[in-house]
Short mmCIF file of C-alpha atoms in Angstrom, two decimals:
data_model
loop_
_atom_site.label_atom_id
_atom_site.label_comp_id
_atom_site.label_asym_id
_atom_site.label_seq_id
_atom_site.Cartn_x
_atom_site.Cartn_y
_atom_site.Cartn_z
CA ASP Z 528 137.82 75.36 315.02
CA ALA Z 529 138.30 71.68 314.20
CA GLY Z 530 136.46 70.06 311.34
CA VAL Z 531 134.98 66.63 311.96
CA VAL Z 532 134.53 64.04 309.24
CA TRP Z 533 131.99 61.45 310.33
CA THR Z 534 131.87 58.36 308.17
CA HIS Z 535 128.53 56.57 308.37
CA ARG Z 536 127.98 52.85 307.93
CA ASP Z 537 125.14 50.52 308.82
CA PRO Z 538 125.75 49.30 312.39
CA GLN Z 539 124.80 45.76 311.34
CA ARG Z 540 128.02 45.81 309.29
CA THR Z 541 130.12 48.08 311.49
CA VAL Z 542 129.71 46.17 314.74
CA PRO Z 543 130.85 42.75 313.42
CA SER Z 544 133.73 44.39 311.57
CA TYR Z 545 134.89 46.28 314.65
CA ALA Z 546 134.41 43.18 316.84
CA SER Z 547 136.67 41.27 314.44
CA LEU Z 548 139.30 44.01 314.60
CA SER Z 549 139.06 44.13 318.39
CA ALA Z 550 139.47 40.36 318.72
CA THR Z 551 142.47 40.43 316.38
CA ASN Z 552 144.09 43.26 318.36
CA ARG Z 553 143.45 41.53 321.66
CA ARG Z 554 144.93 38.28 320.36
CA THR Z 555 148.00 40.20 319.14
CA LEU Z 556 148.49 42.09 322.39
CA VAL Z 557 147.51 39.45 324.94
CA GLY Z 558 148.11 36.25 323.02
CA ARG Z 559 144.52 35.06 323.18
CA ALA Z 560 141.02 36.39 322.65
CA GLU Z 561 137.55 34.99 323.11
CA ARG Z 562 136.03 36.13 319.82
CA ARG Z 563 132.45 35.69 321.01
CA ALA Z 564 133.04 38.12 323.88
CA ALA Z 565 133.89 40.95 321.48
CA GLY Z 566 130.35 41.40 320.10
CA PRO Z 567 128.52 42.46 323.26
CA ARG Z 568 131.41 44.68 324.37
CA ILE Z 569 131.69 46.40 320.99
CA THR Z 570 127.92 46.79 320.59
CA ALA Z 571 127.61 48.55 323.96
CA GLY Z 572 130.74 50.68 323.52
CA LEU Z 573 129.99 51.85 320.00
CA ALA Z 574 126.35 52.57 320.80
CA GLN Z 575 127.36 54.70 323.78
CA GLY Z 576 129.96 56.51 321.66
CA VAL Z 577 127.47 57.27 318.92
CA GLU Z 578 124.91 58.59 321.43
CA LEU Z 579 127.54 60.87 322.99
CA ALA Z 580 128.70 62.05 319.55
CA LEU Z 581 125.15 62.87 318.45
CA ALA Z 582 124.54 64.79 321.68
CA ALA Z 583 127.79 66.76 321.27
CA ARG Z 584 127.01 67.40 317.66
CA ALA Z 585 123.62 68.87 318.54
CA ARG Z 586 125.41 71.50 320.66
CA LEU Z 587 128.06 72.43 318.09
CA ASP Z 588 128.13 74.42 314.88
CA PRO Z 589 126.84 72.14 312.07
CA ALA Z 590 129.38 73.69 309.69
CA ARG Z 591 132.13 71.90 311.62
CA PHE Z 592 130.84 68.50 310.44
CA LEU Z 593 131.02 66.65 307.17
CA ASP Z 594 128.93 63.50 306.92
CA LEU Z 595 130.45 60.96 304.58
CA PRO Z 596 128.79 57.65 303.83
CA TYR Z 597 131.37 54.90 304.25
CA ALA Z 598 130.30 53.44 300.90
CA GLU Z 599 131.44 56.65 299.16
CA LEU Z 600 134.84 56.46 300.83
CA VAL Z 601 135.32 52.85 299.74
CA GLN Z 602 133.94 53.30 296.21
CA ASP Z 603 135.95 56.41 295.34
CA PRO Z 604 138.54 57.43 297.94
CA GLN Z 605 139.89 60.21 295.70
CA ALA Z 606 136.49 61.87 295.42
CA ALA Z 607 135.88 61.42 299.15
CA VAL Z 608 139.15 63.15 300.02
CA GLY Z 609 138.28 65.90 297.56
CA ARG Z 610 134.94 66.36 299.31
CA VAL Z 611 136.64 66.60 302.69
CA CYS Z 612 139.15 69.15 301.44
CA ALA Z 613 136.43 71.25 299.80
CA ALA Z 614 134.20 71.15 302.86
CA PHE Z 615 136.94 72.53 305.07
CA GLU Z 616 138.51 74.81 302.46
CA HIS Z 617 141.75 72.87 302.48
CA PRO Z 618 143.73 72.79 299.24
CA CYS Z 619 143.78 69.44 297.49
CA GLU Z 620 146.58 69.92 295.01
CA ALA Z 621 147.69 67.64 292.22
CA ALA Z 622 150.55 66.34 294.38
CA HIS Z 623 148.03 65.26 297.03
CA ARG Z 624 145.86 63.48 294.47
CA GLU Z 625 148.91 61.74 292.98
CA ALA Z 626 150.07 60.58 296.43
CA ILE Z 627 146.61 59.18 297.17
CA ALA Z 628 146.54 57.38 293.81
CA ARG Z 629 149.99 55.85 294.49
CA TRP Z 630 148.90 54.68 297.92
CA LEU Z 631 145.70 53.15 296.52
CA ARG Z 632 147.66 51.23 293.88
CA ARG Z 633 149.89 49.72 296.59
CA HIS Z 634 147.07 49.06 299.05
CA PRO Z 635 143.98 47.63 297.37
CA ALA Z 636 140.89 47.51 299.56
CA PRO Z 637 140.87 44.21 301.44
CA ARG Z 638 137.83 41.99 301.47
CA HIS Z 639 137.07 41.05 305.04
CA ARG Z 640 134.32 38.73 306.20
CA CYS Z 641 133.06 39.06 309.76
CA PRO Z 642 130.11 36.74 310.43
CA PRO Z 643 128.25 38.28 313.39
CA GLU Z 644 127.75 34.95 315.16
CA VAL Z 645 131.49 34.24 315.24
CA PHE Z 646 132.02 37.39 317.29
CA GLY Z 647 128.94 37.04 319.49
CA VAL Z 648 127.11 39.91 317.79
CA ASP Z 649 123.35 39.75 318.29
CA PRO Z 650 121.69 41.52 315.33
CA ALA Z 651 118.55 42.21 317.41
CA GLU Z 652 120.66 43.88 320.10
CA VAL Z 653 122.52 45.93 317.48
CA ALA Z 654 119.16 47.05 316.04
CA ARG Z 655 117.94 48.06 319.50
CA ALA Z 656 121.18 49.76 320.56
CA PHE Z 657 121.47 51.80 317.37
CA ALA Z 658 117.79 52.55 316.69
CA GLY Z 659 118.19 56.28 317.33
CA TYR Z 660 121.30 56.60 315.21
CA ARG Z 661 119.80 54.52 312.38
CA ALA Z 662 116.74 56.79 312.30
CA TRP Z 663 118.92 59.93 312.34
CA ALA Z 664 121.31 58.68 309.65
CA SER Z 665 118.61 57.13 307.48
CA GLU Z 666 116.55 60.30 307.29
CA ARG Z 667 119.68 62.07 306.03
CA GLY Z 668 120.46 59.35 303.47
CA LEU Z 669 123.77 58.48 305.14
CA ILE Z 670 123.22 54.73 305.55
#
């Protein structure tokens, strides 16, 4: 009976961002990271995950899913949370909205640059690996 919120973002932006995060985590945990190695690993892993998620989703009740464009979440987090709560019939009371507003005031959205080439991300490979997802998400206006 779980509800799933799937945020959608163009893979050409997601993959370099996630590769950057992965390289940072690896450097923190291991003490070193070859940034250029992150791109191919993240491209393959995320593409496989998205394919598995789409296949699982095709078997499950569509009412269990809410598709949320990442841009909506970033542009208006309050409205996005309200959408999530409404979709799953969860109360979003004034206290919740106030807590979200306080958090947003303390944590402004960071600006992060992740040049694909720094992390070994091949845009042509990302396009190939995510072609099915891009078609699916684009026809639904999600990316």
